[in-house]
């Protein structure tokens, strides 16, 4: 996969993004190798997805299928969904409970750690065939990933030399992460999935660009949920800029200097069910929105009281899926659960807000996909990659590509 | 309430056909008229429904919730043009008790984006509760349980 690519990053550096990164299959292959398959922790599950011993779920890291399973001792294992024999997918169900995994093809059977425990016809049939005498079960373990658990969230890496997850995030990003995953038991409210005809990086860019929200999202802007004139921050991790957060506070539904240029702003818009947007403060501090992007596949969403993990899975250079897990806490009362479900109308495939994003990401792909030699201009808020105390900036997009270029060798 | 099951079946079918006609003809503003004021409308994946998970892709509480969705579709949301067409089958009255008529039906929604072939956008079943209001039937509860967890791009219009 180390073939050289016929591309050179624009001389301007991080303030330009060449469009070949969104469509070239060779770039995509290198991303599978280095971004998703390399030195990174990918989100794979919430522990609440698999509460009991033997509970499992299938997922993907980039486009590589894995199985996340709760072990008999309470630990979590992440195993590649590829039989050690001839490579068949052995786990057929999306989720469930198993005592062991048996590949249906030749019934090689593994325990929940991925250790091979039996192979039929190992000694042959009627003294014919069978495995060689030196065949050892312990030589044929399912490929297991390095796992990291924090606050009820499961991450995994193909790279077994990874540092601790806490060092990977860095103190600033860890603080935002722990704000939501504070040790309380989580409870799953449900799953949603979307398939988008766009490159996966456009999803990250969408979350790392808070300034589009004030212009694109009439709903957010008109109801003051997220707006360029609300007090906000954009912050990156200390080391690389690969992780970031956008933080904001709810404003009012009134015109201001900022709204003059928000052509879609509608001060007269009213909801028939305003309770949908009445949040209850539940986290320390005054931020009402914290959107955290964790390299390479996760967005942690806290918009008012709606909490969700958004996991990116890739299907090719121009297609990705967004897998949403909406959750609350096990100690939520019925009122809070209902509030979270109500506010979930903002997000997901039918979200009052996220519909715009999904449609616009596809429009971006349709626009840039066939012009690999053209490039994006990313100069809002300057050309640097520093933290900002406002949202009229694209600095965390630049920081993301700074890291991306290092990883990809561009 | 009519005692004649054939007449009831005719009334139920008329309601369903008028409902999908409203959506297919792009008259989403009239969509809330098919519901009672205290209605519940929810689109939920079969996965969540069968696992007992409450999250819906779309949740509208009462006619106000429906009207907010109409505002989103007609005013605030940004999306590509499309034509939608509902196909209905197997409309069945499952039971009548205390003035509430339980109805189940299959649906498929065909979607046609500009310069694209027509595709099956969403398919599933309605699990509905109907009541008589004035001289007609209305939806008191409409649950759309869709088969594929995966939604192509966005679910913009009600089903």
Coordinates of C-alpha atoms in Angstrom, one line a residue:
Chain A
X1 CA 0.0 0.0 0.0
X2 CA 3.0 2.3 -0.1
X3 CA 2.7 3.0 -3.8
X4 CA 3.4 6.6 -4.4
X5 CA 0.4 8.7 -5.4
X6 CA 0.6 11.2 -8.3
X7 CA -0.5 14.0 -6.0
X8 CA 1.1 16.9 -4.2
X9 CA -0.6 18.9 -1.4
X10 CA -1.2 22.5 -2.4
X11 CA 1.6 24.9 -1.4
X12 CA -0.6 27.0 0.8
X13 CA -0.7 24.1 3.3
X14 CA -3.6 23.5 5.6
X15 CA -5.7 26.3 4.3
X16 CA -6.3 24.3 1.1
X17 CA -7.8 20.8 0.8
X18 CA -7.2 19.2 -2.6
X19 CA -10.3 17.4 -3.9
X20 CA -8.5 14.2 -4.7
X21 CA -8.6 13.3 -1.0
X22 CA -12.4 12.8 -1.4
X23 CA -12.6 10.5 -4.4
X24 CA -9.4 8.6 -5.2
X25 CA -9.6 4.9 -4.4
X26 CA -5.9 4.8 -3.7
X27 CA -6.2 7.5 -1.1
X28 CA -9.1 5.5 0.4
X29 CA -7.0 2.3 0.5
X30 CA -4.2 4.2 2.3
X31 CA -6.7 5.6 4.8
X32 CA -8.0 2.1 5.6
X33 CA -4.3 1.1 6.3
X34 CA -3.1 4.2 8.1
X35 CA -6.0 6.0 9.5
X36 CA -8.5 3.3 10.6
X37 CA -6.0 0.4 10.6
X38 CA -3.1 2.4 12.1
X39 CA -2.2 4.2 15.3
X40 CA -5.8 5.2 16.3
X41 CA -8.5 4.2 18.7
X42 CA -11.8 3.7 16.9
X43 CA -15.1 3.7 18.7
X44 CA -16.8 0.3 18.5
X45 CA -19.5 0.1 21.2
X46 CA -21.0 1.4 24.4
X47 CA -20.7 -1.1 27.2
X48 CA -24.4 -0.8 27.5
X49 CA -24.8 -2.3 24.1
X50 CA -23.4 -5.6 25.5
X51 CA -24.3 -5.6 29.2
X52 CA -24.2 -9.4 29.9
X53 CA -21.5 -12.1 29.4
X54 CA -21.7 -13.4 25.8
X55 CA -23.5 -10.3 24.5
X56 CA -22.0 -9.3 21.2
X57 CA -22.5 -6.8 18.4
X58 CA -21.0 -6.5 15.0
X59 CA -19.5 -3.2 13.8
X60 CA -16.8 -2.0 11.5
X61 CA -13.6 0.0 11.8
X62 CA -13.4 1.9 8.6
X63 CA -14.6 -0.8 6.3
X64 CA -13.2 -3.8 8.3
X65 CA -15.8 -6.0 10.1
X66 CA -15.2 -6.7 13.8
X67 CA -17.2 -8.3 16.6
X68 CA -17.4 -6.7 20.1
X69 CA -18.2 -9.3 22.8
X70 CA -18.6 -9.2 26.5
X71 CA -16.4 -11.9 28.0
X72 CA -17.4 -14.3 30.8
X73 CA -15.2 -12.4 33.2
X74 CA -16.9 -9.1 32.4
X75 CA -14.1 -7.8 30.1
X76 CA -14.7 -6.7 26.5
X77 CA -13.0 -8.3 23.5
X78 CA -12.9 -7.0 20.0
X79 CA -12.3 -9.7 17.4
X80 CA -12.0 -9.5 13.6
X81 CA -15.0 -11.1 12.0
X82 CA -12.9 -13.3 9.9
X83 CA -12.5 -17.0 10.6
X84 CA -8.8 -18.0 11.1
X85 CA -9.4 -21.0 8.8
X86 CA -10.4 -19.7 5.3
X87 CA -11.5 -16.1 6.1
X88 CA -15.3 -16.6 6.2
X89 CA -17.3 -14.2 8.2
X90 CA -18.3 -16.3 11.2
X91 CA -20.7 -14.0 13.1
X92 CA -23.9 -13.8 11.1
X93 CA -26.1 -11.7 13.4
X94 CA -25.9 -8.0 14.0
X95 CA -26.2 -8.5 17.8
X96 CA -27.1 -11.3 20.2
X97 CA -25.7 -13.6 22.9
X98 CA -23.3 -16.4 22.3
X99 CA -21.4 -18.9 24.5
X100 CA -18.9 -19.4 21.7
X101 CA -18.5 -18.5 18.0
X102 CA -18.7 -21.3 15.4
X103 CA -18.0 -20.6 11.8
X104 CA -20.7 -22.4 9.9
X105 CA -18.5 -23.2 6.9
X106 CA -16.3 -25.9 8.6
X107 CA -17.4 -25.4 12.2
X108 CA -14.1 -24.1 13.6
X109 CA -15.2 -22.9 17.0
X110 CA -13.8 -20.1 19.2
X111 CA -14.3 -19.0 22.7
X112 CA -15.3 -15.4 23.5
X113 CA -11.6 -14.4 23.7
X114 CA -11.1 -15.6 20.1
X115 CA -9.1 -18.7 21.1
X116 CA -9.7 -21.7 18.8
X117 CA -11.2 -24.5 20.9
X118 CA -12.3 -27.1 18.3
X119 CA -11.8 -28.1 14.7
X120 CA -14.0 -31.0 13.4
X121 CA -12.3 -33.9 11.7
X122 CA -9.0 -32.9 13.3
X123 CA -8.0 -36.5 13.5
X124 CA -9.6 -37.4 10.2
X125 CA -12.5 -39.7 9.4
X126 CA -12.0 -43.5 9.4
X127 CA -8.2 -42.8 9.7
X128 CA -8.3 -40.7 6.5
X129 CA -7.5 -37.0 6.3
X130 CA -7.3 -34.9 9.4
X131 CA -4.9 -32.1 10.3
X132 CA -1.1 -32.7 10.4
X133 CA 0.3 -33.9 13.7
X134 CA 1.9 -30.5 14.4
X135 CA -1.4 -28.6 14.0
X136 CA -1.9 -26.7 17.2
X137 CA -5.2 -24.9 18.1
X138 CA -3.3 -22.2 19.9
X139 CA -1.6 -21.1 16.7
X140 CA -5.0 -20.1 15.2
X141 CA -6.5 -17.4 17.4
X142 CA -9.0 -15.0 15.8
X143 CA -7.2 -11.7 15.3
X144 CA -7.9 -9.7 18.4
X145 CA -7.6 -5.9 18.7
X146 CA -6.2 -3.8 21.5
X147 CA -9.1 -2.5 23.6
X148 CA -9.6 0.6 25.7
X149 CA -12.6 1.2 28.0
X150 CA -13.4 4.5 29.6
X151 CA -16.7 5.7 31.2
X152 CA -18.7 2.9 29.5
X153 CA -17.3 3.5 26.0
X154 CA -15.3 0.8 24.1
X155 CA -12.5 1.8 21.7
X156 CA -10.3 -0.6 19.7
X157 CA -7.1 -0.4 17.7
X158 CA -5.4 -2.7 15.2
X159 CA -2.1 -1.3 16.6
X160 CA -1.1 -3.1 19.8
X161 CA 1.6 -0.5 20.6
X162 CA -1.0 2.2 21.2
X163 CA -0.5 4.4 24.3
X164 CA -3.3 4.5 26.9
X165 CA -6.6 6.0 25.6
X166 CA -6.2 8.8 28.1
X167 CA -2.9 9.9 26.5
X168 CA -4.3 9.5 23.1
X169 CA -7.1 12.0 23.9
X170 CA -5.0 14.4 26.0
X171 CA -6.1 16.2 29.1
X172 CA -8.3 18.9 27.4
X173 CA -10.2 16.4 25.2
X174 CA -10.5 13.9 28.1
X175 CA -12.1 16.6 30.2
X176 CA -14.9 17.0 27.6
X177 CA -15.2 13.3 27.2
X178 CA -15.6 12.7 30.9
X179 CA -18.2 15.4 31.1
X180 CA -20.7 13.1 29.5
X181 CA -19.1 9.7 30.4
X182 CA -18.8 10.5 34.1
X183 CA -19.0 7.0 35.4
X184 CA -22.8 6.8 35.5
X185 CA -24.3 3.7 33.9
X186 CA -25.6 4.5 30.4
X187 CA -28.9 3.3 29.0
X188 CA -29.5 2.8 25.3
X189 CA -32.5 4.6 23.8
X190 CA -32.1 3.3 20.3
X191 CA -30.1 3.1 17.1
X192 CA -30.3 5.0 13.7
X193 CA -28.3 4.5 10.6
X194 CA -27.8 6.5 7.4
X195 CA -25.9 5.8 4.3
X196 CA -24.5 8.9 2.6
X197 CA -23.1 9.3 -0.9
X198 CA -20.2 11.3 0.3
X199 CA -16.6 10.9 1.5
X200 CA -16.3 10.2 5.3
X201 CA -14.1 13.2 5.9
X202 CA -16.9 15.6 5.0
X203 CA -18.8 14.4 8.1
X204 CA -15.9 15.3 10.3
X205 CA -15.5 18.7 8.5
X206 CA -19.2 19.3 9.1
X207 CA -18.7 18.9 12.8
X208 CA -15.4 20.9 12.9
X209 CA -16.9 23.8 11.1
X210 CA -19.3 25.5 13.5
X211 CA -19.7 28.5 11.2
X212 CA -21.9 26.7 8.7
X213 CA -24.5 26.1 11.4
X214 CA -25.4 29.8 11.6
X215 CA -26.0 29.9 7.8
X216 CA -27.3 26.5 6.8
X217 CA -29.4 25.5 9.7
X218 CA -32.5 27.7 9.7
X219 CA -33.9 25.7 12.5
X220 CA -31.0 26.1 14.9
X221 CA -30.5 29.7 14.0
X222 CA -34.1 30.8 14.3
X223 CA -34.6 29.2 17.6
X224 CA -31.2 30.4 19.0
X225 CA -29.9 26.9 19.7
X226 CA -26.6 27.4 18.0
X227 CA -25.6 30.7 16.5
X228 CA -22.5 32.7 15.6
X229 CA -23.3 35.4 18.1
X230 CA -23.6 32.9 21.0
X231 CA -20.5 32.6 23.3
X232 CA -18.6 29.7 21.8
X233 CA -15.3 27.9 21.6
X234 CA -13.4 25.7 19.2
X235 CA -10.7 23.6 20.9
X236 CA -8.2 21.0 19.8
X237 CA -6.2 18.4 21.7
X238 CA -2.7 19.6 22.8
X239 CA -0.5 17.4 20.6
X240 CA -1.9 16.9 17.1
X241 CA -5.2 18.7 16.5
X242 CA -6.8 15.3 15.4
X243 CA -9.5 15.6 18.1
X244 CA -11.6 18.7 18.6
X245 CA -14.7 20.1 20.3
X246 CA -17.1 22.9 19.5
X247 CA -18.7 24.3 22.5
X248 CA -21.6 26.7 22.6
X249 CA -24.3 28.2 24.7
X250 CA -27.9 28.8 23.8
X251 CA -28.9 32.3 22.9
X252 CA -32.2 33.9 22.4
X253 CA -34.5 34.1 19.4
X254 CA -33.8 37.8 18.6
X255 CA -32.1 39.7 15.9
X256 CA -28.6 41.0 16.5
X257 CA -25.6 42.3 14.5
X258 CA -24.8 38.7 13.7
X259 CA -28.2 37.8 12.3
X260 CA -28.1 40.5 9.6
X261 CA -26.0 38.2 7.5
X262 CA -27.9 35.1 8.4
X263 CA -30.3 35.4 5.5
X264 CA -32.4 32.4 6.7
X265 CA -32.9 33.9 10.2
X266 CA -36.7 34.0 10.9
X267 CA -37.5 35.8 14.2
X268 CA -41.2 35.0 13.8
X269 CA -40.8 31.3 13.5
X270 CA -42.6 29.6 16.4
X271 CA -42.9 25.9 17.4
X272 CA -46.3 24.4 18.1
X273 CA -44.7 22.1 20.6
X274 CA -42.1 24.4 22.2
X275 CA -41.4 21.8 24.9
X276 CA -39.3 20.0 22.3
X277 CA -36.6 22.7 22.8
X278 CA -36.9 23.2 26.5
X279 CA -33.7 21.6 27.9
X280 CA -32.9 20.9 31.5
X281 CA -29.3 21.6 32.6
X282 CA -27.6 18.4 33.5
X283 CA -23.8 19.0 33.1
X284 CA -21.4 21.2 35.0
X285 CA -20.8 24.6 33.4
X286 CA -23.0 26.7 31.1
X287 CA -22.4 25.0 27.8
X288 CA -25.5 23.7 26.1
X289 CA -23.9 22.2 23.1
X290 CA -20.7 20.2 23.1
X291 CA -19.8 18.4 19.9
X292 CA -16.6 16.4 20.2
X293 CA -14.9 14.7 17.3
X294 CA -12.5 11.9 18.1
X295 CA -10.1 10.6 15.5
X296 CA -10.8 8.6 13.4
X297 CA -14.4 7.6 13.5
X298 CA -16.5 9.2 16.4
X299 CA -18.6 12.2 17.1
X300 CA -19.9 12.6 20.6
X301 CA -23.1 14.7 20.4
X302 CA -24.5 16.7 23.3
X303 CA -27.1 19.1 22.0
X304 CA -29.3 20.2 24.9
X305 CA -30.4 16.9 26.4
X306 CA -30.0 14.7 23.4
X307 CA -26.9 12.5 23.6
X308 CA -25.6 10.3 20.9
X309 CA -22.5 8.6 19.6
X310 CA -22.2 9.0 15.8
X311 CA -19.9 6.4 14.4
X312 CA -18.5 6.8 10.9
X313 CA -18.1 3.6 8.8
X314 CA -16.7 3.8 5.3
X315 CA -17.9 1.9 2.2
X316 CA -15.6 3.4 -0.4
X317 CA -14.2 6.8 -1.3
X318 CA -17.6 8.2 -2.0
X319 CA -19.9 6.4 0.4
X320 CA -20.0 6.3 4.2
X321 CA -22.5 5.3 6.9
X322 CA -23.3 7.1 10.0
X323 CA -24.3 4.8 12.9
X324 CA -26.1 6.6 15.7
X325 CA -26.5 5.3 19.2
X326 CA -28.8 7.6 21.2
X327 CA -28.4 7.1 25.0
X328 CA -29.2 8.5 28.4
X329 CA -28.3 7.4 31.9
X330 CA -29.7 4.4 33.8
X331 CA -30.9 6.8 36.5
X332 CA -32.9 9.1 34.2
X333 CA -36.5 9.5 35.3
X334 CA -39.3 9.1 32.8
X335 CA -39.4 12.9 32.2
X336 CA -35.8 13.0 31.2
X337 CA -36.0 10.0 29.0
X338 CA -39.0 11.6 27.2
X339 CA -37.1 14.8 26.9
X340 CA -34.1 13.1 25.3
X341 CA -36.4 11.2 22.8
X342 CA -38.3 14.4 22.0
X343 CA -35.0 16.3 21.3
X344 CA -33.8 13.4 19.2
X345 CA -36.1 14.9 16.6
X346 CA -33.2 17.4 16.0
X347 CA -30.7 14.7 15.0
X348 CA -30.5 11.4 13.1
X349 CA -31.8 10.6 9.6
X350 CA -34.9 12.7 10.1
X351 CA -33.4 15.4 12.3
X352 CA -34.7 18.9 12.0
X353 CA -31.0 19.9 11.9
X354 CA -29.1 17.0 10.6
X355 CA -31.3 16.6 7.4
X356 CA -29.5 19.7 6.2
X357 CA -26.1 18.3 6.9
X358 CA -26.7 15.0 5.1
X359 CA -28.1 16.7 2.0
X360 CA -25.3 19.2 1.9
X361 CA -22.5 16.6 2.3
X362 CA -23.9 14.8 -0.7
X363 CA -24.1 18.1 -2.6
X364 CA -20.4 18.7 -1.7
X365 CA -19.5 15.3 -3.0
X366 CA -21.5 15.8 -6.2
X367 CA -19.7 19.1 -6.6
X368 CA -16.1 18.2 -5.9
X369 CA -16.1 14.5 -6.7
X370 CA -15.2 14.8 -10.4
X371 CA -12.7 17.7 -10.0
X372 CA -9.8 16.0 -8.2
X373 CA -7.4 18.8 -9.2
X374 CA -9.4 21.6 -7.7
X375 CA -9.2 22.5 -4.0
X376 CA -11.1 23.9 -1.1
X377 CA -10.3 27.3 0.5
X378 CA -10.3 27.0 4.3
X379 CA -9.4 30.5 5.5
X380 CA -12.2 31.5 7.9
X381 CA -10.6 32.6 11.1
X382 CA -7.2 32.8 9.6
X383 CA -4.8 30.1 8.4
X384 CA -3.7 28.7 11.7
X385 CA -4.7 25.7 13.8
X386 CA -5.1 27.4 17.2
X387 CA -8.1 27.2 19.6
X388 CA -10.6 30.0 19.1
X389 CA -13.1 31.7 21.4
X390 CA -15.8 32.0 18.7
X391 CA -17.3 29.9 16.0
X392 CA -16.6 32.0 12.9
X393 CA -13.6 29.8 12.1
X394 CA -12.4 26.7 10.3
X395 CA -9.4 26.3 12.4
X396 CA -10.2 22.7 13.6
X397 CA -10.7 21.6 9.9
X398 CA -7.1 22.9 9.3
X399 CA -5.9 21.1 12.4
X400 CA -7.6 17.9 11.3
X401 CA -5.8 18.0 7.9
X402 CA -2.5 18.9 9.5
X403 CA -2.7 15.6 11.3
X404 CA -4.2 13.8 8.3
X405 CA -1.3 14.8 6.1
X406 CA 1.2 13.5 8.7
X407 CA -0.6 10.2 8.9
X408 CA -1.1 9.8 5.1
X409 CA 2.3 11.1 4.1
X410 CA 0.9 14.0 2.0
Chain B
X1 CA -69.6 2.9 14.8
X2 CA -70.7 0.6 12.1
X3 CA -71.3 -3.0 12.8
X4 CA -70.9 -4.1 9.3
X5 CA -67.2 -5.2 8.9
X6 CA -67.4 -4.7 5.1
X7 CA -68.4 -1.1 5.6
X8 CA -65.7 -0.5 8.2
X9 CA -63.1 -2.0 5.9
X10 CA -64.2 0.3 3.2
X11 CA -64.0 3.3 5.5
X12 CA -60.5 2.3 6.7
X13 CA -59.2 1.8 3.2
X14 CA -60.6 5.1 2.1
X15 CA -58.8 6.8 5.0
X16 CA -55.5 5.1 4.1
X17 CA -55.8 5.9 0.4
X18 CA -56.6 9.5 1.1
X19 CA -53.7 9.7 3.6
X20 CA -51.1 8.5 1.1
X21 CA -52.6 10.5 -1.7
X22 CA -52.1 13.6 0.4
X23 CA -48.4 12.8 0.9
X24 CA -47.8 11.7 -2.7
X25 CA -49.4 14.8 -4.2
X26 CA -47.1 17.0 -2.1
X27 CA -49.8 18.4 0.1
X28 CA -48.0 17.9 3.3
X29 CA -49.7 20.9 4.9
X30 CA -52.9 18.8 5.0
X31 CA -51.2 15.9 6.6
X32 CA -52.0 16.8 10.2
X33 CA -55.8 16.8 9.3
X34 CA -55.8 13.0 9.2
X35 CA -55.0 12.9 12.9
X36 CA -56.7 13.6 16.3
X37 CA -55.5 16.5 18.3
X38 CA -53.9 14.2 20.9
X39 CA -52.3 11.8 18.4
X40 CA -49.0 10.1 18.5
X41 CA -47.0 9.7 15.3
X42 CA -43.7 7.8 15.2
X43 CA -41.4 6.3 12.5
X44 CA -39.3 3.6 14.1
X45 CA -36.9 1.0 12.8
X46 CA -37.9 -2.6 13.1
X47 CA -34.6 -3.1 15.1
X48 CA -35.5 -0.6 17.8
X49 CA -39.2 -1.7 17.8
X50 CA -38.4 -5.4 18.2
X51 CA -35.7 -4.8 20.9
X52 CA -38.1 -2.6 22.9
X53 CA -36.0 0.5 22.4
X54 CA -38.1 3.7 22.3
X55 CA -36.0 5.8 19.8
X56 CA -37.9 6.8 16.7
X57 CA -36.5 8.5 13.6
X58 CA -39.4 10.8 13.8
X59 CA -41.6 11.5 16.8
X60 CA -44.6 13.8 16.8
X61 CA -46.7 14.3 19.9
X62 CA -50.1 15.7 19.2
X63 CA -51.2 17.7 16.2
X64 CA -48.7 20.4 17.2
X65 CA -45.8 18.0 16.7
X66 CA -47.2 17.1 13.3
X67 CA -47.4 20.8 12.4
X68 CA -43.8 21.4 13.5
X69 CA -42.7 18.7 11.2
X70 CA -44.7 20.4 8.4
X71 CA -42.8 23.6 9.1
X72 CA -39.5 21.8 8.9
X73 CA -40.4 20.2 5.6
X74 CA -41.9 23.3 4.0
X75 CA -39.7 26.1 5.5
X76 CA -36.5 25.3 7.4
X77 CA -35.0 22.1 6.0
X78 CA -32.6 22.1 3.0
X79 CA -32.9 19.1 0.7
X80 CA -32.8 17.9 -2.9
X81 CA -36.1 17.7 -4.9
X82 CA -37.7 14.3 -5.0
X83 CA -41.0 12.6 -5.9
X84 CA -42.4 10.1 -3.4
X85 CA -45.0 7.5 -4.0
X86 CA -46.6 5.2 -1.4
X87 CA -47.8 1.7 -2.3
X88 CA -50.2 0.1 0.3
X89 CA -51.1 -3.5 0.7
X90 CA -52.7 -5.9 3.1
X91 CA -54.8 -3.3 5.0
X92 CA -56.3 -5.4 7.8
X93 CA -58.7 -4.4 10.6
X94 CA -57.1 -6.4 13.5
X95 CA -59.7 -5.6 16.2
X96 CA -62.2 -3.1 17.5
X97 CA -62.5 -2.3 21.2
X98 CA -63.8 0.7 23.1
X99 CA -64.2 2.8 19.9
X100 CA -60.6 2.2 18.9
X101 CA -59.9 0.3 15.6
X102 CA -56.6 -1.4 15.3
X103 CA -55.4 -1.5 11.8
X104 CA -52.2 -3.0 10.3
X105 CA -51.0 -2.4 6.7
X106 CA -47.9 -2.8 4.6
X107 CA -46.3 0.1 2.8
X108 CA -43.5 0.8 0.4
X109 CA -42.3 4.3 -0.4
X110 CA -40.7 4.8 -3.8
X111 CA -38.4 7.7 -4.1
X112 CA -37.3 9.4 -7.3
X113 CA -34.6 12.0 -7.1
X114 CA -33.9 14.3 -10.1
X115 CA -32.0 12.4 -12.8
X116 CA -32.0 9.1 -10.8
X117 CA -33.9 5.9 -11.2
X118 CA -36.8 5.2 -8.9
X119 CA -35.8 3.2 -5.8
X120 CA -37.6 1.7 -2.8
X121 CA -36.8 4.3 -0.2
X122 CA -38.5 2.7 2.8
X123 CA -40.7 -0.3 3.4
X124 CA -42.5 -1.5 6.4
X125 CA -45.8 -1.7 8.2
X126 CA -48.2 0.6 9.8
X127 CA -49.5 -0.3 13.2
X128 CA -52.3 2.2 13.7
X129 CA -55.2 3.1 16.1
X130 CA -58.1 4.8 14.5
X131 CA -61.1 6.5 16.1
X132 CA -64.2 8.1 14.8
X133 CA -64.3 11.9 15.0
X134 CA -67.1 13.8 13.5
X135 CA -68.3 12.0 10.5
X136 CA -65.0 10.2 9.6
X137 CA -62.1 8.2 10.9
X138 CA -58.9 9.7 12.2
X139 CA -55.5 8.4 13.3
X140 CA -55.1 8.5 17.0
X141 CA -51.9 6.7 16.8
X142 CA -49.7 5.9 13.7
X143 CA -46.6 3.8 14.1
X144 CA -44.5 3.2 11.0
X145 CA -42.2 0.3 11.6
X146 CA -39.6 0.2 8.8
X147 CA -37.7 -2.9 7.9
X148 CA -34.2 -1.7 7.0
X149 CA -32.3 0.0 9.8
X150 CA -30.4 1.8 7.1
X151 CA -31.9 5.0 5.7
X152 CA -30.6 6.3 2.4
X153 CA -29.3 9.8 3.1
X154 CA -32.3 11.4 4.9
X155 CA -35.8 10.8 6.0
X156 CA -37.4 14.1 5.2
X157 CA -41.1 13.6 4.6
X158 CA -43.5 11.8 6.9
X159 CA -44.5 8.3 5.8

